[in-house]
Amino acid sequence: MKTRISADIIRRFEPLGEVFIDEPLARHTTFRTGGPADVMVIPSGVGELAELVRICTEHGLPRTVIGGGSNLLVGDRGIRGVTVCVSADSLGKSGLSIEGDSVLSSASLCKKEFVTACAGEGLAGMEFMAGIPGCMGGGIIMNAGTVDGNFADILNRIEYVNAAGEVKRLEVTPSMARYRRLDVEEGAVITAGWFRLRRADDPDALRQRIREILDERAKKHPLDYPSAGSVFKNPDGRFSWKLINDAGLKGRRVGGAMVSELHTNFIINAGGASSADVRGLIEIIREKVYTIYGVTLEPEVRLIGEF
Ligand SMILES: Cc1cc2nc3c(=O)[nH]c(=O)nc-3n(C[C@H](O)[C@H](O)[C@H](O)COP(=O)(O)OP(=O)(O)OC[C@H]3O[C@@H](n4cnc5c(N)ncnc54)[C@H](O)[C@@H]3O)c2cc1C
């Protein structure tokens, strides 16, 4: 059931950024699926975000954060309460500043812009990010990465707003890094990160390497279709794509959702898929892989909202 949010509270949200009522989340996810957010706010700055969080806490309103929506499966019935969107047009400073080898990035900056700017300055160490969609905040909290590296490897410090609406800074230590997750206090909304990079010996070779990574990804990933990247984490010592492939699930469909023929750990929206289709396919894959191999696949994609 929709969360009742009074007109008075909506009026308090309005000076804090852009406010949308019943905003279709399919517009904000790379799967292009997902029902409406009761209320979505795109905060215009860190102070505004902190005030927004305080209001939500004060009134006991459920609060969900989204970034670029590239790792999300949002239920077809949408998200109750307040959805806080920290993506390209939020926080008023989609910027980054570079001082020597240290780079400060807003959580709202797209990874693509981060990679381009750092490569332009001849700074290396972030090449693994090339081709990973979404924003820096989503990358930080997901500890996004590839076999070549993860966010936590190059992250020194983060800034975030906690559940009480306070702006905090925290040094990042190796013990906080988990597989596709950074261990930060519950309810934290990441607003910025400080990254430690290094001068490339050969800036042209660095830029060439990034082009190669993008080319390799374009060959291996079904980028012509909406998706949320790899659906399942790799179980210890195994590859999810291989288990799914060997289970004979390549091309398997539920409604408009389909196991990609190019990369079997991707589910694509082959046309008109609902989130229920994707979730149905996820369940079929998990069941079949468990029955054949005794392995429980854990989703890497985050399922949020009501299905
Ligand atoms: C084609 C494709 C390829 C991909 N390849 C990779 C890959 O190689 N490696 C990889 O790791 N991932 C990959 N992904 C998944 C995804 O792009 C990453 O996980 C990305 O870092 C998510 O960022 P986002 O801004 O889109 O976050 P979202 O998808 O919007 O959110 C993901 C999670 O982070 C939380 N979140 C987002 N922003 C914030 C914030 N500011 N503060 C607190 N919490 C926040 C959300 O609540 C949610 O739980 C791929 C996705 C696609 C579509």
mmCIF file of C-alpha atoms and ligand atoms in Angstrom:
data_model
loop_
_atom_site.group_PDB
_atom_site.id
_atom_site.type_symbol
_atom_site.label_atom_id
_atom_site.label_comp_id
_atom_site.label_asym_id
_atom_site.label_seq_id
_atom_site.Cartn_x
_atom_site.Cartn_y
_atom_site.Cartn_z
ATOM 1 C CA MET A 1 0.000 0.000 0.000
ATOM 2 C CA LYS A 2 1.196 3.505 -0.847
ATOM 3 C CA THR A 3 2.850 5.348 2.032
ATOM 4 C CA ARG A 4 0.788 8.372 3.040
ATOM 5 C CA ILE A 5 3.040 11.395 2.947
ATOM 6 C CA SER A 6 1.251 14.607 3.924
ATOM 7 C CA ALA A 7 1.238 17.752 1.818
ATOM 8 C CA ASP A 8 3.110 19.493 4.672
ATOM 9 C CA ILE A 9 5.991 17.039 4.430
ATOM 10 C CA ILE A 10 6.076 17.322 0.627
ATOM 11 C CA ARG A 11 6.316 21.111 1.071
ATOM 12 C CA ARG A 12 9.334 20.589 3.350
ATOM 13 C CA PHE A 13 10.958 18.431 0.649
ATOM 14 C CA GLU A 14 10.490 21.001 -2.113
ATOM 15 C CA PRO A 15 13.378 23.381 -1.232
ATOM 16 C CA LEU A 16 15.720 20.363 -0.950
ATOM 17 C CA GLY A 17 15.761 19.397 -4.620
ATOM 18 C CA GLU A 18 13.493 18.052 -7.336
ATOM 19 C CA VAL A 19 10.431 16.213 -6.040
ATOM 20 C CA PHE A 20 8.441 13.698 -8.102
ATOM 21 C CA ILE A 21 5.225 11.963 -7.117
ATOM 22 C CA ASP A 22 4.534 8.426 -8.436
ATOM 23 C CA GLU A 23 7.700 8.572 -10.517
ATOM 24 C CA PRO A 24 8.040 5.435 -12.716
ATOM 25 C CA LEU A 25 11.292 3.786 -11.695
ATOM 26 C CA ALA A 26 11.578 2.072 -15.078
ATOM 27 C CA ARG A 27 12.954 5.472 -16.135
ATOM 28 C CA HIS A 28 15.754 5.167 -13.597
ATOM 29 C CA THR A 29 16.904 1.536 -13.961
ATOM 30 C CA THR A 30 19.067 0.011 -16.685
ATOM 31 C CA PHE A 31 16.658 -2.988 -16.800
ATOM 32 C CA ARG A 32 14.000 -0.440 -17.832
ATOM 33 C CA THR A 33 11.557 -2.119 -15.433
ATOM 34 C CA GLY A 34 10.093 -1.143 -12.067
ATOM 35 C CA GLY A 35 6.909 0.486 -10.782
ATOM 36 C CA PRO A 36 6.410 3.926 -9.241
ATOM 37 C CA ALA A 37 8.214 5.547 -6.322
ATOM 38 C CA ASP A 38 5.563 7.061 -4.011
ATOM 39 C CA VAL A 39 7.843 10.094 -3.762
ATOM 40 C CA MET A 40 11.254 10.518 -5.368
ATOM 41 C CA VAL A 41 13.606 13.322 -4.384
ATOM 42 C CA ILE A 42 16.776 14.288 -6.233
ATOM 43 C CA PRO A 43 18.592 16.323 -3.551
ATOM 44 C CA SER A 44 20.376 19.427 -4.780
ATOM 45 C CA GLY A 45 23.269 19.294 -2.294
ATOM 46 C CA VAL A 46 24.750 17.389 0.633
ATOM 47 C CA GLY A 47 23.107 19.710 3.210
ATOM 48 C CA GLU A 48 19.758 19.221 1.462
ATOM 49 C CA LEU A 49 20.242 15.447 1.451
ATOM 50 C CA ALA A 50 21.019 15.513 5.179
ATOM 51 C CA GLU A 51 17.840 17.515 5.873
ATOM 52 C CA LEU A 52 15.818 15.114 3.718
ATOM 53 C CA VAL A 53 17.122 12.137 5.716
ATOM 54 C CA ARG A 54 16.328 13.946 8.995
ATOM 55 C CA ILE A 55 12.731 14.576 7.881
ATOM 56 C CA CYS A 56 12.289 10.936 6.839
ATOM 57 C CA THR A 57 13.672 9.721 10.181
ATOM 58 C CA GLU A 58 11.572 12.230 12.153
ATOM 59 C CA HIS A 59 8.367 10.980 10.485
ATOM 60 C CA GLY A 60 9.330 7.297 10.306
ATOM 61 C CA LEU A 61 9.122 7.340 6.504
ATOM 62 C CA PRO A 62 10.702 4.380 4.679
ATOM 63 C CA ARG A 63 13.712 5.588 2.686
ATOM 64 C CA THR A 64 15.449 3.908 -0.265
ATOM 65 C CA VAL A 65 18.551 5.158 -2.092
ATOM 66 C CA ILE A 66 19.206 4.664 -5.762
ATOM 67 C CA GLY A 67 22.144 5.777 -7.883
ATOM 68 C CA GLY A 68 22.354 5.062 -11.610
ATOM 69 C CA GLY A 69 19.976 2.099 -11.201
ATOM 70 C CA SER A 70 22.395 -0.274 -12.950
ATOM 71 C CA ASN A 71 22.394 -2.973 -10.284
ATOM 72 C CA LEU A 72 18.719 -2.899 -9.369
ATOM 73 C CA LEU A 73 15.609 -4.951 -9.976
ATOM 74 C CA VAL A 74 12.748 -2.786 -8.708
ATOM 75 C CA GLY A 75 9.397 -4.498 -8.106
ATOM 76 C CA ASP A 76 6.557 -3.753 -10.539
ATOM 77 C CA ARG A 77 4.489 -2.293 -7.687
ATOM 78 C CA GLY A 78 7.216 0.210 -6.996
ATOM 79 C CA ILE A 79 8.877 1.567 -3.875
ATOM 80 C CA ARG A 80 6.970 2.774 -0.843
ATOM 81 C CA GLY A 81 7.978 5.901 1.015
ATOM 82 C CA VAL A 82 10.760 8.178 -0.167
ATOM 83 C CA THR A 83 13.232 7.214 -2.865
ATOM 84 C CA VAL A 84 16.381 9.317 -2.716
ATOM 85 C CA CYS A 85 18.118 9.511 -6.075
ATOM 86 C CA VAL A 86 21.873 10.221 -5.941
ATOM 87 C CA SER A 87 22.669 10.212 -9.637
ATOM 88 C CA ALA A 88 23.973 12.531 -12.319
ATOM 89 C CA ASP A 89 21.836 15.598 -11.596
ATOM 90 C CA SER A 90 21.927 15.433 -7.806
ATOM 91 C CA LEU A 91 24.076 16.912 -5.016
ATOM 92 C CA GLY A 92 24.665 20.030 -7.096
ATOM 93 C CA LYS A 93 28.319 19.110 -7.559
ATOM 94 C CA SER A 94 28.576 16.211 -9.926
ATOM 95 C CA GLY A 95 32.210 17.163 -9.842
ATOM 96 C CA LEU A 96 35.603 15.915 -9.084
ATOM 97 C CA SER A 97 38.807 17.603 -8.046
ATOM 98 C CA ILE A 98 42.269 16.283 -8.641
ATOM 99 C CA GLU A 99 45.251 17.163 -6.445
ATOM 100 C CA GLY A 100 48.409 15.290 -7.319
ATOM 101 C CA ASP A 101 47.499 11.601 -7.209
ATOM 102 C CA SER A 102 44.450 12.107 -5.004
ATOM 103 C CA VAL A 103 41.001 12.453 -6.562
ATOM 104 C CA LEU A 104 37.884 13.650 -4.745
ATOM 105 C CA SER A 105 34.686 12.580 -6.485
ATOM 106 C CA SER A 106 31.061 13.352 -5.773
ATOM 107 C CA ALA A 107 28.890 10.236 -5.333
ATOM 108 C CA SER A 108 26.667 11.548 -8.109
ATOM 109 C CA LEU A 109 29.383 11.529 -10.782
ATOM 110 C CA CYS A 110 29.095 8.825 -13.478
ATOM 111 C CA LYS A 111 31.939 6.313 -13.424
ATOM 112 C CA LYS A 112 32.462 6.987 -17.122
ATOM 113 C CA GLU A 113 33.227 10.657 -16.430
ATOM 114 C CA PHE A 114 35.559 9.699 -13.576
ATOM 115 C CA VAL A 115 37.526 7.320 -15.812
ATOM 116 C CA THR A 116 37.725 9.843 -18.657
ATOM 117 C CA ALA A 117 38.879 12.684 -16.394
ATOM 118 C CA CYS A 118 41.498 10.601 -14.574
ATOM 119 C CA ALA A 119 42.840 9.103 -17.808
ATOM 120 C CA GLY A 120 43.003 12.625 -19.258
ATOM 121 C CA GLU A 121 45.241 13.608 -16.325
ATOM 122 C CA GLY A 122 47.414 10.506 -16.803
ATOM 123 C CA LEU A 123 46.255 8.948 -13.510
ATOM 124 C CA ALA A 124 46.193 5.145 -13.391
ATOM 125 C CA GLY A 125 44.618 2.542 -11.091
ATOM 126 C CA MET A 126 40.957 3.093 -12.019
ATOM 127 C CA GLU A 127 41.025 1.272 -15.379
ATOM 128 C CA PHE A 128 38.921 -1.605 -13.972
ATOM 129 C CA MET A 129 35.982 0.851 -13.755
ATOM 130 C CA ALA A 130 35.906 1.332 -17.528
ATOM 131 C CA GLY A 131 32.560 0.118 -18.826
ATOM 132 C CA ILE A 132 30.894 -0.310 -15.412
ATOM 133 C CA PRO A 133 27.743 1.832 -15.584
ATOM 134 C CA GLY A 134 26.149 3.904 -12.834
ATOM 135 C CA CYS A 135 27.454 6.457 -10.385
ATOM 136 C CA MET A 136 30.431 6.639 -8.061
ATOM 137 C CA GLY A 137 28.264 6.337 -4.907
ATOM 138 C CA GLY A 138 26.729 3.083 -6.162
ATOM 139 C CA GLY A 139 30.219 1.843 -7.078
ATOM 140 C CA ILE A 140 31.526 2.675 -3.592
ATOM 141 C CA ILE A 141 28.730 0.983 -1.629
ATOM 142 C CA MET A 142 28.691 -2.046 -3.975
ATOM 143 C CA ASN A 143 32.511 -2.240 -3.959
ATOM 144 C CA ALA A 144 32.035 -2.670 -7.692
ATOM 145 C CA GLY A 145 34.828 -4.126 -9.752
ATOM 146 C CA THR A 146 36.198 -6.803 -12.017
ATOM 147 C CA VAL A 147 39.029 -9.342 -11.887
ATOM 148 C CA ASP A 148 41.343 -6.340 -12.397
ATOM 149 C CA GLY A 149 40.339 -4.484 -9.219
ATOM 150 C CA ASN A 150 37.609 -3.159 -6.942
ATOM 151 C CA PHE A 151 36.608 0.262 -5.669
ATOM 152 C CA ALA A 152 37.934 -0.488 -2.164
ATOM 153 C CA ASP A 153 41.452 -1.059 -3.581
ATOM 154 C CA ILE A 154 41.794 2.639 -4.426
ATOM 155 C CA LEU A 155 39.448 4.274 -1.939
ATOM 156 C CA ASN A 156 41.002 6.235 0.952
ATOM 157 C CA ARG A 157 38.055 7.940 2.572
ATOM 158 C CA ILE A 158 34.308 8.403 2.148
ATOM 159 C CA GLU A 159 31.790 11.053 3.108
ATOM 160 C CA TYR A 160 28.233 9.993 3.883
ATOM 161 C CA VAL A 161 25.008 11.076 5.541
ATOM 162 C CA ASN A 162 23.998 8.714 8.353
ATOM 163 C CA ALA A 163 20.465 7.723 9.378
ATOM 164 C CA ALA A 164 20.355 10.640 11.857
ATOM 165 C CA GLY A 165 21.053 13.055 8.994
ATOM 166 C CA GLU A 166 24.639 13.846 10.096
ATOM 167 C CA VAL A 167 27.432 14.289 7.552
ATOM 168 C CA LYS A 168 30.313 11.949 8.465
ATOM 169 C CA ARG A 169 33.735 11.146 7.087
ATOM 170 C CA LEU A 170 35.400 7.769 7.415
ATOM 171 C CA GLU A 171 38.820 6.332 6.477
ATOM 172 C CA VAL A 172 38.366 3.184 4.377
ATOM 173 C CA THR A 173 40.337 0.179 5.660
ATOM 174 C CA PRO A 174 40.856 -3.178 3.887
ATOM 175 C CA SER A 175 38.664 -4.925 6.498
ATOM 176 C CA MET A 176 35.630 -2.928 5.237
ATOM 177 C CA ALA A 177 35.888 -4.462 1.766
ATOM 178 C CA ARG A 178 33.550 -7.362 1.025
ATOM 179 C CA TYR A 179 32.655 -9.068 -2.243
ATOM 180 C CA ARG A 180 30.412 -6.469 -3.913
ATOM 181 C CA ARG A 181 29.761 -4.625 -0.676
ATOM 182 C CA LEU A 182 31.530 -2.025 1.460
ATOM 183 C CA ASP A 183 30.890 -2.407 5.161
ATOM 184 C CA VAL A 184 29.517 1.008 6.147
ATOM 185 C CA GLU A 185 26.991 1.833 8.852
ATOM 186 C CA GLU A 186 23.398 0.817 8.089
ATOM 187 C CA GLY A 187 21.407 3.494 6.264
ATOM 188 C CA ALA A 188 24.466 5.522 5.133
ATOM 189 C CA VAL A 189 24.011 7.567 1.961
ATOM 190 C CA ILE A 190 27.393 8.021 0.294
ATOM 191 C CA THR A 191 28.029 11.581 -0.870
ATOM 192 C CA ALA A 192 31.713 11.530 -1.886
ATOM 193 C CA GLY A 193 34.894 9.475 -2.034
ATOM 194 C CA TRP A 194 38.617 10.218 -2.013
ATOM 195 C CA PHE A 195 40.624 7.961 -4.327
ATOM 196 C CA ARG A 196 44.339 7.257 -4.356
ATOM 197 C CA LEU A 197 45.636 6.794 -7.902
ATOM 198 C CA ARG A 198 49.161 6.876 -9.377
ATOM 199 C CA ARG A 199 50.917 8.677 -12.222
ATOM 200 C CA ALA A 200 50.959 6.491 -15.316
ATOM 201 C CA ASP A 201 54.448 5.969 -16.772
ATOM 202 C CA ASP A 202 52.883 6.210 -20.223
ATOM 203 C CA PRO A 203 49.533 8.116 -20.338
ATOM 204 C CA ASP A 204 48.922 7.080 -23.975
ATOM 205 C CA ALA A 205 49.306 3.396 -23.075
ATOM 206 C CA LEU A 206 46.856 3.949 -20.185
ATOM 207 C CA ARG A 207 44.235 5.418 -22.523
ATOM 208 C CA GLN A 208 44.843 2.594 -25.000
ATOM 209 C CA ARG A 209 44.325 0.022 -22.196
ATOM 210 C CA ILE A 210 40.971 1.621 -21.338
ATOM 211 C CA ARG A 211 39.883 1.432 -24.987
ATOM 212 C CA GLU A 212 40.866 -2.263 -25.023
ATOM 213 C CA ILE A 213 38.859 -2.979 -21.858
ATOM 214 C CA LEU A 214 35.800 -1.263 -23.375
ATOM 215 C CA ASP A 215 36.213 -3.264 -26.614
ATOM 216 C CA GLU A 216 36.567 -6.563 -24.717
ATOM 217 C CA ARG A 217 33.461 -5.812 -22.648
ATOM 218 C CA ALA A 218 31.466 -4.856 -25.744
ATOM 219 C CA LYS A 219 32.311 -8.251 -27.267
ATOM 220 C CA LYS A 220 31.442 -10.244 -24.133
ATOM 221 C CA HIS A 221 28.403 -8.367 -22.794
ATOM 222 C CA PRO A 222 24.947 -8.007 -24.417
ATOM 223 C CA LEU A 223 25.085 -4.211 -24.367
ATOM 224 C CA ASP A 224 22.351 -3.797 -27.001
ATOM 225 C CA TYR A 225 19.722 -4.846 -24.451
ATOM 226 C CA PRO A 226 18.660 -3.412 -21.090
ATOM 227 C CA SER A 227 20.114 -5.425 -18.189
ATOM 228 C CA ALA A 228 21.690 -4.973 -14.770
ATOM 229 C CA GLY A 229 24.971 -6.711 -15.591
ATOM 230 C CA SER A 230 25.852 -9.987 -13.888
ATOM 231 C CA VAL A 231 22.804 -11.272 -12.055
ATOM 232 C CA PHE A 232 24.550 -13.708 -9.693
ATOM 233 C CA LYS A 233 27.717 -13.539 -7.618
ATOM 234 C CA ASN A 234 30.304 -16.162 -8.464
ATOM 235 C CA PRO A 235 30.157 -18.947 -5.877
ATOM 236 C CA ASP A 236 33.541 -19.936 -4.345
ATOM 237 C CA GLY A 237 35.781 -21.377 -7.038
ATOM 238 C CA ARG A 238 32.997 -21.506 -9.673
ATOM 239 C CA PHE A 239 31.661 -19.193 -12.356
ATOM 240 C CA SER A 240 27.935 -18.488 -12.360
ATOM 241 C CA TRP A 241 27.848 -18.066 -16.137
ATOM 242 C CA LYS A 242 29.284 -21.576 -16.582
ATOM 243 C CA LEU A 243 26.862 -23.215 -14.145
ATOM 244 C CA ILE A 244 23.935 -21.495 -15.912
ATOM 245 C CA ASN A 245 25.295 -22.368 -19.331
ATOM 246 C CA ASP A 246 25.967 -26.027 -18.435
ATOM 247 C CA ALA A 247 22.487 -26.296 -16.901
ATOM 248 C CA GLY A 248 21.155 -25.639 -20.416
ATOM 249 C CA LEU A 249 19.584 -22.308 -19.552
ATOM 250 C CA LYS A 250 21.076 -20.189 -22.335
ATOM 251 C CA GLY A 251 18.228 -18.360 -24.093
ATOM 252 C CA ARG A 252 15.643 -19.456 -21.467
ATOM 253 C CA ARG A 253 12.779 -16.942 -21.298
ATOM 254 C CA VAL A 254 10.069 -15.824 -18.929
ATOM 255 C CA GLY A 255 7.886 -13.244 -20.674
ATOM 256 C CA GLY A 256 10.228 -10.551 -21.968
ATOM 257 C CA ALA A 257 13.143 -11.606 -19.755
ATOM 258 C CA MET A 258 15.776 -13.863 -21.264
ATOM 259 C CA VAL A 259 19.086 -15.472 -20.286
ATOM 260 C CA SER A 260 21.528 -13.810 -22.655
ATOM 261 C CA GLU A 261 22.994 -16.026 -25.342
ATOM 262 C CA LEU A 262 26.190 -13.975 -25.286
ATOM 263 C CA HIS A 263 26.819 -14.067 -21.517
ATOM 264 C CA THR A 264 24.729 -16.479 -19.491
ATOM 265 C CA ASN A 265 25.121 -14.577 -16.207
ATOM 266 C CA PHE A 266 23.206 -11.682 -17.799
ATOM 267 C CA ILE A 267 19.420 -11.577 -17.921
ATOM 268 C CA ILE A 268 18.317 -9.170 -20.617
ATOM 269 C CA ASN A 269 15.077 -7.326 -21.158
ATOM 270 C CA ALA A 270 14.483 -8.656 -24.659
ATOM 271 C CA GLY A 271 11.382 -6.465 -25.023
ATOM 272 C CA GLY A 272 8.499 -5.604 -22.718
ATOM 273 C CA ALA A 273 9.844 -7.502 -19.693
ATOM 274 C CA SER A 274 8.401 -6.827 -16.258
ATOM 275 C CA SER A 275 10.399 -7.144 -13.049
ATOM 276 C CA ALA A 276 8.220 -10.161 -12.220
ATOM 277 C CA ASP A 277 9.461 -11.810 -15.444
ATOM 278 C CA VAL A 278 13.072 -11.184 -14.418
ATOM 279 C CA ARG A 279 12.458 -12.424 -10.899
ATOM 280 C CA GLY A 280 10.674 -15.523 -12.227
ATOM 281 C CA LEU A 281 13.678 -16.279 -14.421
ATOM 282 C CA ILE A 282 16.065 -15.738 -11.478
ATOM 283 C CA GLU A 283 14.100 -18.332 -9.480
ATOM 284 C CA ILE A 284 14.131 -20.856 -12.344
ATOM 285 C CA ILE A 285 17.914 -20.462 -12.704
ATOM 286 C CA ARG A 286 18.537 -20.831 -8.970
ATOM 287 C CA GLU A 287 16.348 -23.926 -8.742
ATOM 288 C CA LYS A 288 17.837 -25.657 -11.757
ATOM 289 C CA VAL A 289 21.461 -24.904 -10.836
ATOM 290 C CA TYR A 290 20.800 -26.123 -7.283
ATOM 291 C CA THR A 291 19.114 -29.317 -8.506
ATOM 292 C CA ILE A 292 21.934 -30.180 -10.901
ATOM 293 C CA TYR A 293 25.024 -28.914 -9.053
ATOM 294 C CA GLY A 294 23.904 -28.462 -5.436
ATOM 295 C CA VAL A 295 25.092 -24.827 -5.641
ATOM 296 C CA THR A 296 22.921 -21.963 -4.374
ATOM 297 C CA LEU A 297 23.421 -18.911 -6.557
ATOM 298 C CA GLU A 298 23.192 -15.611 -4.687
ATOM 299 C CA PRO A 299 21.932 -12.578 -6.622
ATOM 300 C CA GLU A 300 24.404 -9.763 -7.126
ATOM 301 C CA VAL A 301 21.561 -7.619 -8.458
ATOM 302 C CA ARG A 302 19.670 -5.991 -5.599
ATOM 303 C CA LEU A 303 15.923 -6.668 -5.531
ATOM 304 C CA ILE A 304 14.057 -3.754 -3.970
ATOM 305 C CA GLY A 305 10.481 -2.514 -3.677
ATOM 306 C CA GLU A 306 7.232 -4.462 -3.982
ATOM 307 C CA PHE A 307 6.835 -7.220 -6.582
HETATM 308 C C1 LIG B 1 26.016 -3.720 -18.595
HETATM 309 C C2 LIG B 1 26.399 -3.742 -17.149
HETATM 310 C C3 LIG B 1 27.670 -4.157 -16.765
HETATM 311 C C4 LIG B 1 28.043 -4.176 -15.415
HETATM 312 N N1 LIG B 1 29.299 -4.572 -15.092
HETATM 313 C C5 LIG B 1 29.681 -4.585 -13.795
HETATM 314 C C6 LIG B 1 31.014 -4.968 -13.432
HETATM 315 O O1 LIG B 1 31.847 -5.286 -14.281
HETATM 316 N N2 LIG B 1 31.328 -4.963 -12.109
HETATM 317 C C7 LIG B 1 30.436 -4.594 -11.139
HETATM 318 O O2 LIG B 1 30.801 -4.598 -9.947
HETATM 319 N N3 LIG B 1 29.177 -4.225 -11.461
HETATM 320 C C8 LIG B 1 28.780 -4.203 -12.746
HETATM 321 N N4 LIG B 1 27.500 -3.825 -13.080
HETATM 322 C C9 LIG B 1 26.535 -3.497 -12.007
HETATM 323 C C10 LIG B 1 26.489 -2.013 -11.618
HETATM 324 O O3 LIG B 1 26.795 -1.204 -12.721
HETATM 325 C C11 LIG B 1 27.424 -1.647 -10.472
HETATM 326 O O4 LIG B 1 27.149 -2.388 -9.298
HETATM 327 C C12 LIG B 1 27.350 -0.157 -10.139
HETATM 328 O O5 LIG B 1 28.430 0.189 -9.316
HETATM 329 C C13 LIG B 1 26.043 0.263 -9.460
HETATM 330 O O6 LIG B 1 26.020 1.685 -9.394
HETATM 331 P P1 LIG B 1 24.654 2.485 -9.490
HETATM 332 O O7 LIG B 1 24.962 3.912 -9.265
HETATM 333 O O8 LIG B 1 23.952 2.157 -10.744
HETATM 334 O O9 LIG B 1 23.891 1.893 -8.215
HETATM 335 P P2 LIG B 1 22.345 1.419 -8.133
HETATM 336 O O10 LIG B 1 22.138 0.275 -9.043
HETATM 337 O O11 LIG B 1 21.441 2.560 -8.271
HETATM 338 O O12 LIG B 1 22.290 0.905 -6.625
HETATM 339 C C14 LIG B 1 22.987 -0.269 -6.243
HETATM 340 C C15 LIG B 1 22.951 -0.362 -4.701
HETATM 341 O O13 LIG B 1 23.699 0.722 -4.162
HETATM 342 C C16 LIG B 1 22.882 1.543 -3.309
HETATM 343 N N5 LIG B 1 23.300 2.927 -3.566
HETATM 344 C C17 LIG B 1 23.403 3.572 -4.751
HETATM 345 N N6 LIG B 1 23.895 4.818 -4.583
HETATM 346 C C18 LIG B 1 24.105 4.954 -3.250
HETATM 347 C C19 LIG B 1 24.611 6.009 -2.434
HETATM 348 N N7 LIG B 1 25.014 7.187 -2.949
HETATM 349 N N8 LIG B 1 24.689 5.799 -1.095
HETATM 350 C C20 LIG B 1 24.300 4.630 -0.549
HETATM 351 N N9 LIG B 1 23.809 3.593 -1.261
HETATM 352 C C21 LIG B 1 23.724 3.746 -2.600
HETATM 353 C C22 LIG B 1 21.439 1.235 -3.699
HETATM 354 O O14 LIG B 1 20.591 1.414 -2.582
HETATM 355 C C23 LIG B 1 21.549 -0.236 -4.116
HETATM 356 O O15 LIG B 1 21.483 -1.056 -2.970
HETATM 357 C C24 LIG B 1 27.115 -3.793 -14.418
HETATM 358 C C25 LIG B 1 25.828 -3.365 -14.800
HETATM 359 C C26 LIG B 1 25.478 -3.341 -16.152
HETATM 360 C C27 LIG B 1 24.107 -2.862 -16.546
#
